Short mmCIF file of C-alpha atoms in Angstrom, two decimals:
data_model
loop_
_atom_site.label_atom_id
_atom_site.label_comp_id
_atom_site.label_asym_id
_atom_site.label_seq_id
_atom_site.Cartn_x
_atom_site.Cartn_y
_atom_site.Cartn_z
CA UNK A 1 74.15 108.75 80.08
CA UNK A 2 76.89 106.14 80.04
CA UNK A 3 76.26 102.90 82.04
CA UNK A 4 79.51 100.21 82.44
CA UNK A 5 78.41 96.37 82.94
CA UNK A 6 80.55 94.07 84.34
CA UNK A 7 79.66 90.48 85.67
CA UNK A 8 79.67 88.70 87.29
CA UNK A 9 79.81 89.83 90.72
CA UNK A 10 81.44 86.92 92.35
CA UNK A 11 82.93 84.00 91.23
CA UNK A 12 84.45 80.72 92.91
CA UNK A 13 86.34 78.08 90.49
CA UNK A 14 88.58 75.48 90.77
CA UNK A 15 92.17 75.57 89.89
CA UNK A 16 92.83 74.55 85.69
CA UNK A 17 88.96 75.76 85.08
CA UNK A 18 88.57 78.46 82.08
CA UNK A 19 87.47 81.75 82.80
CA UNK A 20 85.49 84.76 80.98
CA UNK A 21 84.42 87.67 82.50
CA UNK A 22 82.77 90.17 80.59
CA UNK A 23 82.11 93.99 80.33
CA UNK A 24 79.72 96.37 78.25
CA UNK A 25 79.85 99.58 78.46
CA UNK A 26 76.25 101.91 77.08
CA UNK A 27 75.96 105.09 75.92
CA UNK A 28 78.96 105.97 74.22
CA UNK A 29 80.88 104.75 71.17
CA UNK A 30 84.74 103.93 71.01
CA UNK A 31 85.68 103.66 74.13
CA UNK A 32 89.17 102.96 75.83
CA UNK A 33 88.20 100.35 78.02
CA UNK A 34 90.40 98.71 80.60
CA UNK A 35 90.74 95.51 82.96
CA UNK A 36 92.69 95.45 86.40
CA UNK A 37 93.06 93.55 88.92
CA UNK A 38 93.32 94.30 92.45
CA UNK A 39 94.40 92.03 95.16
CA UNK A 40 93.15 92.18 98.94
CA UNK A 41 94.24 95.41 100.39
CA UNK A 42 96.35 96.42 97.29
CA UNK A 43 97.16 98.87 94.25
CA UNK A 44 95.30 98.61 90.92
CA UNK A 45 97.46 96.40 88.49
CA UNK A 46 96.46 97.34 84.83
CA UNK A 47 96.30 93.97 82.96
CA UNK A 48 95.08 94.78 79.17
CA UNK A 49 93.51 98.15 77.46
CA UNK A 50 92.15 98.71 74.46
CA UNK A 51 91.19 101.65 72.12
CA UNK A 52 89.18 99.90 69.16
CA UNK A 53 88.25 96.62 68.25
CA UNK A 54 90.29 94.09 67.76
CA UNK A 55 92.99 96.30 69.33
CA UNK A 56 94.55 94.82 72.51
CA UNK A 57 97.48 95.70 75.00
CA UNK A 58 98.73 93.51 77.12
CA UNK A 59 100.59 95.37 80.24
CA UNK A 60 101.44 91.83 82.17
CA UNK A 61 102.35 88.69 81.12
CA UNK A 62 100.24 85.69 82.47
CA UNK A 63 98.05 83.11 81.87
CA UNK A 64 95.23 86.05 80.90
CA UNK A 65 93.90 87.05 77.77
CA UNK A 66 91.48 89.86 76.78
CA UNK A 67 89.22 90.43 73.66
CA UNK A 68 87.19 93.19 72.28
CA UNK A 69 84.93 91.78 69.73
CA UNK A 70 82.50 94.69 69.66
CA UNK A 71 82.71 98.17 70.23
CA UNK A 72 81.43 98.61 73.62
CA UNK A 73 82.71 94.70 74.94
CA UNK A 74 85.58 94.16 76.37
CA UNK A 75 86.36 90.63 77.53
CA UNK A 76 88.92 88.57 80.04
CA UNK A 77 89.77 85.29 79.73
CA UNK A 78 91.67 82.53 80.72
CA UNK A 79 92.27 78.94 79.46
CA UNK A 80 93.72 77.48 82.80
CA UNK A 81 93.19 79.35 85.93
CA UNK A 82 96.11 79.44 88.75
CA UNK A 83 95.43 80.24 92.46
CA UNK A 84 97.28 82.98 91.60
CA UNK A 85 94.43 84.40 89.74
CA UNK A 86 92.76 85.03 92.68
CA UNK A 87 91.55 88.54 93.13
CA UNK A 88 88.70 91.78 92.68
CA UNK A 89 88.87 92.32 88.23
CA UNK A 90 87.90 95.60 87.46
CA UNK A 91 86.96 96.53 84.03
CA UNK A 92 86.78 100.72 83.09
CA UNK A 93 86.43 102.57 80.49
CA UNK A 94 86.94 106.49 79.75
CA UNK A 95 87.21 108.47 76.34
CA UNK A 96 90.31 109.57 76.51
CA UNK A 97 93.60 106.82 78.04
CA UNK A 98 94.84 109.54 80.33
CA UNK A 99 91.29 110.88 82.30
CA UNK A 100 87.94 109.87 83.57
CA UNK A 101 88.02 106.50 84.03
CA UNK A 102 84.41 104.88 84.93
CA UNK A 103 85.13 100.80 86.63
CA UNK A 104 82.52 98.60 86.77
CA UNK A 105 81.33 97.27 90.12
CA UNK A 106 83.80 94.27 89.96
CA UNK A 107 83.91 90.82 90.16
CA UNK A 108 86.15 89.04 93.28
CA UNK A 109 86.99 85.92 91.84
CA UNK A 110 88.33 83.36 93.84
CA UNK A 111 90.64 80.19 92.59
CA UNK A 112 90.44 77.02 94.85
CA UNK B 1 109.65 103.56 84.99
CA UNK B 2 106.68 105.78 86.30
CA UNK B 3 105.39 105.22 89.53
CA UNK B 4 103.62 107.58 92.20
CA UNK B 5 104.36 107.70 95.79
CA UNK B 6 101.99 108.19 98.41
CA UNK B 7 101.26 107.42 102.08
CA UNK B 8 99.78 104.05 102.84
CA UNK B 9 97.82 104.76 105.79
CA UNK B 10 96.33 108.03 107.31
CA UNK B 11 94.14 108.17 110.18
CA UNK B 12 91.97 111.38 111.22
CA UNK B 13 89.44 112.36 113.51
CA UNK B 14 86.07 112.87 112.33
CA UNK B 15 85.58 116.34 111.45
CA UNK B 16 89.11 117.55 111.05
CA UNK B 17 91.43 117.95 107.50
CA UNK B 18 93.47 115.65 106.09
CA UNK B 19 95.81 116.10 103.30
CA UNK B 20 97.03 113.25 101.21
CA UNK B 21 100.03 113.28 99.46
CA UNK B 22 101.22 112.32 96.21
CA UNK B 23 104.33 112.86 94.23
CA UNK B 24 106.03 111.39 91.22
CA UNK B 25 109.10 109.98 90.24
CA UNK B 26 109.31 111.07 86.99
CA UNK B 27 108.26 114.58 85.17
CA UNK B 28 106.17 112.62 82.86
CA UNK B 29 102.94 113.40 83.97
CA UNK B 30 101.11 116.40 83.07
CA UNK B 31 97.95 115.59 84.39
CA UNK B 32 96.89 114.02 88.16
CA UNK B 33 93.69 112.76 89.28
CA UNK B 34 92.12 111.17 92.67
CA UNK B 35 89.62 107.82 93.00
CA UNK B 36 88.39 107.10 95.69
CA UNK B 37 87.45 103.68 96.88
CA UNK B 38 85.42 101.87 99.68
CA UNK B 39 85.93 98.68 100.70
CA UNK B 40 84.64 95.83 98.49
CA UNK B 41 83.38 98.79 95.69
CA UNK B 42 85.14 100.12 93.02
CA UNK B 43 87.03 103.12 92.43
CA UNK B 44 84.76 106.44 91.78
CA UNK B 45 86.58 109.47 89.94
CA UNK B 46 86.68 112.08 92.51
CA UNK B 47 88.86 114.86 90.64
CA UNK B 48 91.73 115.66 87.78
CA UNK B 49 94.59 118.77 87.74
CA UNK B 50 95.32 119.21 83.98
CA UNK B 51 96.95 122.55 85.70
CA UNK B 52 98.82 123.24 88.45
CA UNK B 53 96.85 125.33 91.50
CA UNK B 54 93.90 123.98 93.14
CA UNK B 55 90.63 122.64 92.51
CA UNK B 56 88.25 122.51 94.52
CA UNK B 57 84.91 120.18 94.66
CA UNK B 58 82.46 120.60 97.79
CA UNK B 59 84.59 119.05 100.83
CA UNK B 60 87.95 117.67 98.44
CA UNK B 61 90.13 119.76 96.79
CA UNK B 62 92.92 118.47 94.97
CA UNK B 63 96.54 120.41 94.29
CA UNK B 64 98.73 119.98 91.47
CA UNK B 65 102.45 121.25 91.26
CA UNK B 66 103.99 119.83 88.06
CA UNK B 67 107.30 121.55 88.79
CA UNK B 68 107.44 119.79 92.20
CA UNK B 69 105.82 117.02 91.08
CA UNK B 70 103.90 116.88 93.87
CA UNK B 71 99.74 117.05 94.38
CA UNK B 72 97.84 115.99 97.48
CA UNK B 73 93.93 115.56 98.15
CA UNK B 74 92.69 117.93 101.24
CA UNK B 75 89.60 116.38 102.59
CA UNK B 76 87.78 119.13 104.93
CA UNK B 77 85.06 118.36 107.44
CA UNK B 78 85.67 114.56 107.60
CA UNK B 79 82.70 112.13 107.77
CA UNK B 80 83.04 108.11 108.66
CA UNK B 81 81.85 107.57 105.22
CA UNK B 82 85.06 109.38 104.32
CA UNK B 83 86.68 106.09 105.48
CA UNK B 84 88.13 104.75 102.02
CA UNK B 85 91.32 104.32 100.11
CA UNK B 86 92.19 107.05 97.96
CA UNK B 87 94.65 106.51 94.77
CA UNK B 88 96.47 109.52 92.98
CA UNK B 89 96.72 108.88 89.12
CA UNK B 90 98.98 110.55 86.82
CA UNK B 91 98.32 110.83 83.12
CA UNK B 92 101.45 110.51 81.52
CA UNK B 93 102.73 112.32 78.41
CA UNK B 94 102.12 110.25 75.09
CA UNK B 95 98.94 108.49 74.38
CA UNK B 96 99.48 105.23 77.38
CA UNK B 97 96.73 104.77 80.10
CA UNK B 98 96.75 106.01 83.75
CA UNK B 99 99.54 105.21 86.08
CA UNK B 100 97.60 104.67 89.67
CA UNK B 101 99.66 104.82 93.40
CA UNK B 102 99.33 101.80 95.97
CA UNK B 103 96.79 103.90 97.75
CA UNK B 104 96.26 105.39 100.78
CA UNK B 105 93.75 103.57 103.02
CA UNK B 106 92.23 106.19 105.32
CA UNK B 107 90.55 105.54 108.57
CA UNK B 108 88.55 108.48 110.10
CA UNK B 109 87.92 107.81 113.55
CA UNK B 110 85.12 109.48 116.42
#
């Protein structure tokens, strides 16, 4: 069966520290995998999505980047975080873009 | 651009229905599907209409009318575990990721 791993599960870090948060997803080859981001008591905002390695798209414009260096890992980053960053990243993936999505449990990262 | 529309906030008592709405703003989905989330977890995948009508999965059933655009979520039986925020997801047409509504953060009460 397919397992998604995302960590990790909270985060605290100062404001103009780099980030990385990473995912890996088992039990399945070439996946669409996804991060979002979800502020307190909001909507899911779709931040980057990819279908193969190497192949990223970037749905907002911000200080965030994302990677996919392997098949199955998917990765977000961020040079210089803003308080703004602040917030629950969820990373997915499904086999097809438009159904079955599978998130990760999460990771509520706060900026101070 | 694409965006869904549904309630924010439904309340119900424990044990009754509730229906939760969703409809589009554009005829450019052909496919809708419901996550359900508690608070501080992530979403789960709780069902998908590739066709209009209804499906139905234990106590949820989910509607899809793509000439109305319109679907909704019927929860039966309501539990306090119930207690969640559901989003409605359309698939759009062409080969672009799901579109997800704000939500609808529903509180089932004794």
């Amino acid at each position: 069966s397919q397992t998604i791993h995302q960590w990790p599960a909270t985060l605290v870090q100062p404001v103009g520290s780099p980030l990385s948060l990473e995912c890996t997803v088992e039990g399945t080859s070439n996946p669409n995998l996804y991060w979002y981001r979800q502020a307190a008591g909001r909507g899911l905002q779709l931040l980057f999505y990819s279908v193969g390695i190497g192949q990223i798209s970037s749905e907002v414009p911000q200080n965030l980047s994302a990677s996919r260096p392997q098949d199955r890992q998917f990765i977000l980053s961020s040079k210089k975080l803003l308080l703004s960053d602040s917030g629950f990243y969820l990373c997915a993936w499904s086999q097809t873009l438009g159904y079955g999505y599978t998130f990760g449990s999460g990771t509520r990262l706060t900026v101070v | 651009g694409q965006s869904l529309e549904q309630p924010s906030e439904v309340t119900a008592v424990e044990g009754a229905i509730v229906q939760i709405n969703c409809t589009y703003q554009t005829s450019g989905f052909y496919g809708l599907s419901w996550y359900q989330q508690h608070d501080g977890g992530a979403p789960t995948f709780l069902s998908y209409n590739a066709l209009d009508g209804l499906e139905e999965t234990g106590r949820f059933s989910s509607f899809l009318s793509r000439s109305d655009s319109y679907g909704y979520l019927l929860l039966q039986e309501l539990q306090m575990k119930d207690s969640a925020s559901y989003f409605c997801a359309g698939t759009p047409s062409g080969n672009t990721p799901l579109v997800f509504g704000k939500g609808t953060r529903l509180s089932v009460i004794a």
